[in-house]
Amino acid sequence: MSLAQFFRDNPGIRYIMFGGKGGLGKTTFSAAAAHWLAGQGHRVLVFSVDPQASLSDIFERDIFGKGEVEIAPNLYACEIDADRRIQEYQEEVRQKIRDMYGIDQIPDEIENYIRAASAEPAMEESAIFDQVVDIVVKGGYDYYIYDLVPLGHALYYLSMASVYDAWITKITGLREEMRKYDAVVATIRREKETEEDRILNELIYIRDRINKSSSILTDPQRTAFFFVVTPEEMVIEDTLKAASLFSKYDVPIRGYVVNRVVPSALLEQDIPEYLRNRILMQRGNMERIHREFAGRILAEVPEMERDIRGMTMIAKMAGVLFGR
């Protein structure tokens, strides 16, 4: 089956992810898939969850932190500015403290804590995850294409939804217990809504958003995850391990795309020895790829003559990936 046939046979698929080790072509394929789907008349958004995103480079447009930018008819792209999102977090926390305690100035001790917490490395990933939830929950597109981070971080990202959900469920349970006592106080004070009500409602709101996003990521009727692999031994090994781990998180793996295949036909020509050896190495690894991923390889993409940048090269890659 080809990638084009996959989408024709699965019209309910709306969320697409390309994953794999760094530098294998995830961003390239994300952009090419967005280009092809937009060309079919669908409204498509491709966005990166990688802090080191390179969609700006491949589209040759500075889209970082500018929201959803129209690249071509039906094709939109987005690179999330995590730093700005963290600053928004900080201000939201400050405002809630001001409102709760009726103060105009945040005490220095609390301000230092807010700044220290925001400097944690996980905060950047959390900020991006939260922005992605915003994008997905808002809707408005026919297809959403995630340009994922490399394998290890991708697993962390995909597991964040379940980690967040478990944490918020625990906190919500404690809040519900506390609300029983706070309700008594509110009744005595003749207040309609208790402070615990407001906190609990916010926690429930956050949990509902995360659950909605999480349910999409693991729904095989709506989501397709494609691994990008190259004919190299270590890449094959890492992909096999990652596929096993991803399955534990119910990520719907729908196929594999093999990238940077050097054509074997070159062996019939007078080529340098190093290139001949590389083709022979790839030939052995390709046999293993076909054995390990039998029936699930959706495309084999040859090594291109130059980097994929700009709409002309993206269109060319889309033609190779989906078939002209």
PDB file of N, CA and C in Angstrom, residues 223-300:
ATOM      1  N   THR A 223      -6.153   9.010  14.218  1.00  0.00           N
ATOM      2  CA  THR A 223      -4.738   9.364  14.266  1.00  0.00           C
ATOM      3  C   THR A 223      -3.868   8.299  13.603  1.00  0.00           C
ATOM      4  N   ALA A 224      -2.849   8.751  12.890  1.00  0.00           N
ATOM      5  CA  ALA A 224      -1.891   7.829  12.266  1.00  0.00           C
ATOM      6  C   ALA A 224      -0.480   8.287  12.589  1.00  0.00           C
ATOM      7  N   PHE A 225       0.312   7.359  13.114  1.00  0.00           N
ATOM      8  CA  PHE A 225       1.714   7.642  13.419  1.00  0.00           C
ATOM      9  C   PHE A 225       2.586   6.863  12.431  1.00  0.00           C
ATOM     10  N   PHE A 226       3.479   7.582  11.751  1.00  0.00           N
ATOM     11  CA  PHE A 226       4.378   6.941  10.793  1.00  0.00           C
ATOM     12  C   PHE A 226       5.821   7.089  11.273  1.00  0.00           C
ATOM     13  N   PHE A 227       6.532   5.978  11.320  1.00  0.00           N
ATOM     14  CA  PHE A 227       7.950   6.025  11.653  1.00  0.00           C
ATOM     15  C   PHE A 227       8.757   6.319  10.404  1.00  0.00           C
ATOM     16  N   VAL A 228       9.763   7.192  10.568  1.00  0.00           N
ATOM     17  CA  VAL A 228      10.731   7.430   9.503  1.00  0.00           C
ATOM     18  C   VAL A 228      11.990   6.633   9.844  1.00  0.00           C
ATOM     19  N   VAL A 229      12.454   5.832   8.880  1.00  0.00           N
ATOM     20  CA  VAL A 229      13.616   4.988   9.116  1.00  0.00           C
ATOM     21  C   VAL A 229      14.541   5.078   7.900  1.00  0.00           C
ATOM     22  N   THR A 230      15.831   4.946   8.130  1.00  0.00           N
ATOM     23  CA  THR A 230      16.793   4.918   7.019  1.00  0.00           C
ATOM     24  C   THR A 230      17.497   3.564   7.016  1.00  0.00           C
ATOM     25  N   PRO A 231      18.071   3.154   5.880  1.00  0.00           N
ATOM     26  CA  PRO A 231      18.707   1.833   5.804  1.00  0.00           C
ATOM     27  C   PRO A 231      20.064   1.794   6.521  1.00  0.00           C
ATOM     28  N   GLU A 232      20.050   2.036   7.803  1.00  0.00           N
ATOM     29  CA  GLU A 232      21.255   1.992   8.630  1.00  0.00           C
ATOM     30  C   GLU A 232      20.953   1.121   9.842  1.00  0.00           C
ATOM     31  N   GLU A 233      21.916   0.306  10.224  1.00  0.00           N
ATOM     32  CA  GLU A 233      21.684  -0.696  11.258  1.00  0.00           C
ATOM     33  C   GLU A 233      21.199  -0.093  12.570  1.00  0.00           C
ATOM     34  N   MET A 234      21.879   0.969  13.051  1.00  0.00           N
ATOM     35  CA  MET A 234      21.510   1.554  14.340  1.00  0.00           C
ATOM     36  C   MET A 234      20.117   2.183  14.298  1.00  0.00           C
ATOM     37  N   VAL A 235      19.790   2.784  13.161  1.00  0.00           N
ATOM     38  CA  VAL A 235      18.465   3.397  13.023  1.00  0.00           C
ATOM     39  C   VAL A 235      17.380   2.321  13.076  1.00  0.00           C
ATOM     40  N   ILE A 236      17.638   1.205  12.419  1.00  0.00           N
ATOM     41  CA  ILE A 236      16.659   0.102  12.431  1.00  0.00           C
ATOM     42  C   ILE A 236      16.472  -0.414  13.860  1.00  0.00           C
ATOM     43  N   GLU A 237      17.594  -0.597  14.564  1.00  0.00           N
ATOM     44  CA  GLU A 237      17.522  -1.085  15.951  1.00  0.00           C
ATOM     45  C   GLU A 237      16.715  -0.122  16.822  1.00  0.00           C
ATOM     46  N   ASP A 238      17.023   1.172  16.723  1.00  0.00           N
ATOM     47  CA  ASP A 238      16.318   2.175  17.544  1.00  0.00           C
ATOM     48  C   ASP A 238      14.830   2.221  17.191  1.00  0.00           C
ATOM     49  N   THR A 239      14.519   2.077  15.905  1.00  0.00           N
ATOM     50  CA  THR A 239      13.116   2.130  15.481  1.00  0.00           C
ATOM     51  C   THR A 239      12.330   0.946  16.043  1.00  0.00           C
ATOM     52  N   LEU A 240      12.953  -0.236  16.024  1.00  0.00           N
ATOM     53  CA  LEU A 240      12.278  -1.421  16.572  1.00  0.00           C
ATOM     54  C   LEU A 240      11.989  -1.244  18.063  1.00  0.00           C
ATOM     55  N   LYS A 241      12.982  -0.727  18.806  1.00  0.00           N
ATOM     56  CA  LYS A 241      12.780  -0.498  20.244  1.00  0.00           C
ATOM     57  C   LYS A 241      11.688   0.552  20.480  1.00  0.00           C
ATOM     58  N   ALA A 242      11.766   1.637  19.707  1.00  0.00           N
ATOM     59  CA  ALA A 242      10.785   2.708  19.889  1.00  0.00           C
ATOM     60  C   ALA A 242       9.376   2.230  19.557  1.00  0.00           C
ATOM     61  N   ALA A 243       9.247   1.447  18.492  1.00  0.00           N
ATOM     62  CA  ALA A 243       7.918   0.952  18.105  1.00  0.00           C
ATOM     63  C   ALA A 243       7.313   0.119  19.231  1.00  0.00           C
ATOM     64  N   SER A 244       8.152  -0.667  19.899  1.00  0.00           N
ATOM     65  CA  SER A 244       7.668  -1.480  21.014  1.00  0.00           C
ATOM     66  C   SER A 244       7.197  -0.597  22.166  1.00  0.00           C
ATOM     67  N   LEU A 245       7.997   0.453  22.485  1.00  0.00           N
ATOM     68  CA  LEU A 245       7.625   1.362  23.585  1.00  0.00           C
ATOM     69  C   LEU A 245       6.364   2.158  23.244  1.00  0.00           C
ATOM     70  N   PHE A 246       6.301   2.650  22.008  1.00  0.00           N
ATOM     71  CA  PHE A 246       5.142   3.453  21.604  1.00  0.00           C
ATOM     72  C   PHE A 246       3.851   2.640  21.689  1.00  0.00           C
ATOM     73  N   SER A 247       3.958   1.355  21.362  1.00  0.00           N
ATOM     74  CA  SER A 247       2.760   0.517  21.418  1.00  0.00           C
ATOM     75  C   SER A 247       2.196   0.447  22.830  1.00  0.00           C
ATOM     76  N   LYS A 248       3.090   0.532  23.836  1.00  0.00           N
ATOM     77  CA  LYS A 248       2.624   0.483  25.225  1.00  0.00           C
ATOM     78  C   LYS A 248       1.786   1.704  25.589  1.00  0.00           C
ATOM     79  N   TYR A 249       2.006   2.803  24.858  1.00  0.00           N
ATOM     80  CA  TYR A 249       1.201   4.014  25.094  1.00  0.00           C
ATOM     81  C   TYR A 249       0.029   4.104  24.117  1.00  0.00           C
ATOM     82  N   ASP A 250      -0.258   2.977  23.447  1.00  0.00           N
ATOM     83  CA  ASP A 250      -1.394   2.895  22.528  1.00  0.00           C
ATOM     84  C   ASP A 250      -1.300   3.888  21.369  1.00  0.00           C
ATOM     85  N   VAL A 251      -0.079   4.252  20.999  1.00  0.00           N
ATOM     86  CA  VAL A 251       0.085   5.124  19.836  1.00  0.00           C
ATOM     87  C   VAL A 251      -0.218   4.299  18.583  1.00  0.00           C
ATOM     88  N   PRO A 252      -1.148   4.735  17.746  1.00  0.00           N
ATOM     89  CA  PRO A 252      -1.539   3.938  16.570  1.00  0.00           C
ATOM     90  C   PRO A 252      -0.511   4.019  15.438  1.00  0.00           C
ATOM     91  N   ILE A 253       0.462   3.107  15.473  1.00  0.00           N
ATOM     92  CA  ILE A 253       1.498   3.067  14.433  1.00  0.00           C
ATOM     93  C   ILE A 253       0.889   2.467  13.169  1.00  0.00           C
ATOM     94  N   ARG A 254       0.879   3.257  12.072  1.00  0.00           N
ATOM     95  CA  ARG A 254       0.192   2.815  10.860  1.00  0.00           C
ATOM     96  C   ARG A 254       1.138   2.488   9.711  1.00  0.00           C
ATOM     97  N   GLY A 255       2.431   2.726   9.889  1.00  0.00           N
ATOM     98  CA  GLY A 255       3.339   2.349   8.815  1.00  0.00           C
ATOM     99  C   GLY A 255       4.710   2.986   8.946  1.00  0.00           C
ATOM    100  N   TYR A 256       5.568   2.645   7.985  1.00  0.00           N
ATOM    101  CA  TYR A 256       6.960   3.104   8.003  1.00  0.00           C
ATOM    102  C   TYR A 256       7.308   3.726   6.657  1.00  0.00           C
ATOM    103  N   VAL A 257       8.095   4.793   6.707  1.00  0.00           N
ATOM    104  CA  VAL A 257       8.603   5.424   5.492  1.00  0.00           C
ATOM    105  C   VAL A 257      10.129   5.305   5.521  1.00  0.00           C
ATOM    106  N   VAL A 258      10.686   4.722   4.476  1.00  0.00           N
ATOM    107  CA  VAL A 258      12.140   4.536   4.403  1.00  0.00           C
ATOM    108  C   VAL A 258      12.733   5.696   3.612  1.00  0.00           C
ATOM    109  N   ASN A 259      13.660   6.406   4.221  1.00  0.00           N
ATOM    110  CA  ASN A 259      14.215   7.609   3.595  1.00  0.00           C
ATOM    111  C   ASN A 259      15.686   7.397   3.231  1.00  0.00           C
ATOM    112  N   ARG A 260      16.145   8.186   2.292  1.00  0.00           N
ATOM    113  CA  ARG A 260      17.554   8.264   1.881  1.00  0.00           C
ATOM    114  C   ARG A 260      18.090   6.934   1.340  1.00  0.00           C
ATOM    115  N   VAL A 261      17.300   6.332   0.489  1.00  0.00           N
ATOM    116  CA  VAL A 261      17.731   5.085  -0.146  1.00  0.00           C
ATOM    117  C   VAL A 261      18.530   5.434  -1.404  1.00  0.00           C
ATOM    118  N   VAL A 262      19.780   5.002  -1.455  1.00  0.00           N
ATOM    119  CA  VAL A 262      20.612   5.264  -2.636  1.00  0.00           C
ATOM    120  C   VAL A 262      20.270   4.206  -3.693  1.00  0.00           C
ATOM    121  N   PRO A 263      19.890   4.615  -4.902  1.00  0.00           N
ATOM    122  CA  PRO A 263      19.441   3.649  -5.931  1.00  0.00           C
ATOM    123  C   PRO A 263      20.486   2.578  -6.241  1.00  0.00           C
ATOM    124  N   SER A 264      20.072   1.312  -6.196  1.00  0.00           N
ATOM    125  CA  SER A 264      20.979   0.193  -6.501  1.00  0.00           C
ATOM    126  C   SER A 264      21.410   0.210  -7.958  1.00  0.00           C
ATOM    127  N   ALA A 265      20.640   0.854  -8.816  1.00  0.00           N
ATOM    128  CA  ALA A 265      20.971   0.897 -10.244  1.00  0.00           C
ATOM    129  C   ALA A 265      22.335   1.553 -10.474  1.00  0.00           C
ATOM    130  N   LEU A 266      22.779   2.357  -9.521  1.00  0.00           N
ATOM    131  CA  LEU A 266      24.079   3.015  -9.666  1.00  0.00           C
ATOM    132  C   LEU A 266      25.227   2.006  -9.677  1.00  0.00           C
ATOM    133  N   LEU A 267      24.978   0.812  -9.148  1.00  0.00           N
ATOM    134  CA  LEU A 267      26.022  -0.216  -9.116  1.00  0.00           C
ATOM    135  C   LEU A 267      26.448  -0.616 -10.534  1.00  0.00           C
ATOM    136  N   GLU A 268      25.577  -0.397 -11.491  1.00  0.00           N
ATOM    137  CA  GLU A 268      25.887  -0.750 -12.879  1.00  0.00           C
ATOM    138  C   GLU A 268      26.747   0.308 -13.558  1.00  0.00           C
ATOM    139  N   GLN A 269      26.982   1.399 -12.834  1.00  0.00           N
ATOM    140  CA  GLN A 269      27.770   2.484 -13.410  1.00  0.00           C
ATOM    141  C   GLN A 269      29.155   2.534 -12.770  1.00  0.00           C
ATOM    142  N   ASP A 270      30.025   3.350 -13.357  1.00  0.00           N
ATOM    143  CA  ASP A 270      31.374   3.526 -12.808  1.00  0.00           C
ATOM    144  C   ASP A 270      31.292   4.556 -11.677  1.00  0.00           C
ATOM    145  N   ILE A 271      31.214   4.086 -10.466  1.00  0.00           N
ATOM    146  CA  ILE A 271      31.017   4.980  -9.314  1.00  0.00           C
ATOM    147  C   ILE A 271      32.170   4.789  -8.332  1.00  0.00           C
ATOM    148  N   PRO A 272      32.412   5.786  -7.479  1.00  0.00           N
ATOM    149  CA  PRO A 272      33.495   5.663  -6.480  1.00  0.00           C
ATOM    150  C   PRO A 272      33.269   4.456  -5.562  1.00  0.00           C
ATOM    151  N   GLU A 273      34.367   3.912  -5.038  1.00  0.00           N
ATOM    152  CA  GLU A 273      34.301   2.716  -4.212  1.00  0.00           C
ATOM    153  C   GLU A 273      33.466   2.936  -2.948  1.00  0.00           C
ATOM    154  N   TYR A 274      33.634   4.129  -2.352  1.00  0.00           N
ATOM    155  CA  TYR A 274      32.883   4.381  -1.109  1.00  0.00           C
ATOM    156  C   TYR A 274      31.380   4.347  -1.359  1.00  0.00           C
ATOM    157  N   LEU A 275      30.943   4.878  -2.530  1.00  0.00           N
ATOM    158  CA  LEU A 275      29.517   4.882  -2.839  1.00  0.00           C
ATOM    159  C   LEU A 275      29.031   3.451  -3.108  1.00  0.00           C
ATOM    160  N   ARG A 276      29.880   2.672  -3.814  1.00  0.00           N
ATOM    161  CA  ARG A 276      29.529   1.266  -4.077  1.00  0.00           C
ATOM    162  C   ARG A 276      29.336   0.508  -2.751  1.00  0.00           C
ATOM    163  N   ASN A 277      30.269   0.727  -1.817  1.00  0.00           N
ATOM    164  CA  ASN A 277      30.169   0.043  -0.516  1.00  0.00           C
ATOM    165  C   ASN A 277      28.916   0.484   0.249  1.00  0.00           C
ATOM    166  N   ARG A 278      28.604   1.766   0.133  1.00  0.00           N
ATOM    167  CA  ARG A 278      27.425   2.274   0.850  1.00  0.00           C
ATOM    168  C   ARG A 278      26.135   1.665   0.289  1.00  0.00           C
ATOM    169  N   ILE A 279      26.075   1.549  -1.030  1.00  0.00           N
ATOM    170  CA  ILE A 279      24.882   0.945  -1.643  1.00  0.00           C
ATOM    171  C   ILE A 279      24.737  -0.514  -1.225  1.00  0.00           C
ATOM    172  N   LEU A 280      25.871  -1.227  -1.196  1.00  0.00           N
ATOM    173  CA  LEU A 280      25.819  -2.640  -0.786  1.00  0.00           C
ATOM    174  C   LEU A 280      25.396  -2.775   0.673  1.00  0.00           C
ATOM    175  N   MET A 281      25.894  -1.843   1.527  1.00  0.00           N
ATOM    176  CA  MET A 281      25.477  -1.844   2.936  1.00  0.00           C
ATOM    177  C   MET A 281      23.968  -1.610   3.034  1.00  0.00           C
ATOM    178  N   GLN A 282      23.490  -0.614   2.291  1.00  0.00           N
ATOM    179  CA  GLN A 282      22.045  -0.315   2.325  1.00  0.00           C
ATOM    180  C   GLN A 282      21.230  -1.497   1.802  1.00  0.00           C
ATOM    181  N   ARG A 283      21.756  -2.179   0.801  1.00  0.00           N
ATOM    182  CA  ARG A 283      21.001  -3.297   0.244  1.00  0.00           C
ATOM    183  C   ARG A 283      20.737  -4.355   1.321  1.00  0.00           C
ATOM    184  N   GLY A 284      21.763  -4.655   2.126  1.00  0.00           N
ATOM    185  CA  GLY A 284      21.585  -5.620   3.219  1.00  0.00           C
ATOM    186  C   GLY A 284      20.593  -5.119   4.260  1.00  0.00           C
ATOM    187  N   ASN A 285      20.706  -3.819   4.581  1.00  0.00           N
ATOM    188  CA  ASN A 285      19.791  -3.261   5.581  1.00  0.00           C
ATOM    189  C   ASN A 285      18.357  -3.152   5.060  1.00  0.00           C
ATOM    190  N   MET A 286      18.225  -2.916   3.758  1.00  0.00           N
ATOM    191  CA  MET A 286      16.877  -2.867   3.181  1.00  0.00           C
ATOM    192  C   MET A 286      16.196  -4.231   3.263  1.00  0.00           C
ATOM    193  N   GLU A 287      17.008  -5.290   3.076  1.00  0.00           N
ATOM    194  CA  GLU A 287      16.428  -6.636   3.205  1.00  0.00           C
ATOM    195  C   GLU A 287      15.892  -6.838   4.620  1.00  0.00           C
ATOM    196  N   ARG A 288      16.643  -6.329   5.609  1.00  0.00           N
ATOM    197  CA  ARG A 288      16.177  -6.458   6.997  1.00  0.00           C
ATOM    198  C   ARG A 288      14.929  -5.604   7.232  1.00  0.00           C
ATOM    199  N   ILE A 289      14.920  -4.381   6.687  1.00  0.00           N
ATOM    200  CA  ILE A 289      13.744  -3.509   6.850  1.00  0.00           C
ATOM    201  C   ILE A 289      12.495  -4.189   6.291  1.00  0.00           C
ATOM    202  N   HIS A 290      12.625  -4.773   5.111  1.00  0.00           N
ATOM    203  CA  HIS A 290      11.458  -5.446   4.513  1.00  0.00           C
ATOM    204  C   HIS A 290      11.037  -6.671   5.325  1.00  0.00           C
ATOM    205  N   ARG A 291      12.035  -7.293   5.973  1.00  0.00           N
ATOM    206  CA  ARG A 291      11.704  -8.472   6.805  1.00  0.00           C
ATOM    207  C   ARG A 291      11.031  -8.038   8.115  1.00  0.00           C
ATOM    208  N   GLU A 292      11.592  -7.008   8.769  1.00  0.00           N
ATOM    209  CA  GLU A 292      11.079  -6.566  10.079  1.00  0.00           C
ATOM    210  C   GLU A 292       9.733  -5.848   9.966  1.00  0.00           C
ATOM    211  N   PHE A 293       9.574  -5.042   8.887  1.00  0.00           N
ATOM    212  CA  PHE A 293       8.359  -4.220   8.751  1.00  0.00           C
ATOM    213  C   PHE A 293       7.507  -4.695   7.567  1.00  0.00           C
ATOM    214  N   ALA A 294       7.498  -5.978   7.353  1.00  0.00           N
ATOM    215  CA  ALA A 294       6.799  -6.546   6.194  1.00  0.00           C
ATOM    216  C   ALA A 294       5.348  -6.099   6.131  1.00  0.00           C
ATOM    217  N   GLY A 295       4.947  -5.619   4.954  1.00  0.00           N
ATOM    218  CA  GLY A 295       3.560  -5.213   4.735  1.00  0.00           C
ATOM    219  C   GLY A 295       3.195  -3.864   5.301  1.00  0.00           C
ATOM    220  N   ARG A 296       4.152  -3.187   5.982  1.00  0.00           N
ATOM    221  CA  ARG A 296       3.825  -1.895   6.611  1.00  0.00           C
ATOM    222  C   ARG A 296       4.681  -0.748   6.067  1.00  0.00           C
ATOM    223  N   ILE A 297       5.444  -0.999   5.014  1.00  0.00           N
ATOM    224  CA  ILE A 297       6.260   0.061   4.402  1.00  0.00           C
ATOM    225  C   ILE A 297       5.406   0.789   3.370  1.00  0.00           C
ATOM    226  N   LEU A 298       5.180   2.083   3.593  1.00  0.00           N
ATOM    227  CA  LEU A 298       4.267   2.849   2.757  1.00  0.00           C
ATOM    228  C   LEU A 298       4.981   3.648   1.670  1.00  0.00           C
ATOM    229  N   ALA A 299       6.280   3.863   1.856  1.00  0.00           N
ATOM    230  CA  ALA A 299       7.023   4.605   0.830  1.00  0.00           C
ATOM    231  C   ALA A 299       8.520   4.379   1.023  1.00  0.00           C
ATOM    232  N   GLU A 300       9.239   4.367  -0.104  1.00  0.00           N
ATOM    233  CA  GLU A 300      10.706   4.352  -0.086  1.00  0.00           C
ATOM    234  C   GLU A 300      11.154   5.597  -0.835  1.00  0.00           C
TER     235      GLU A 300
END
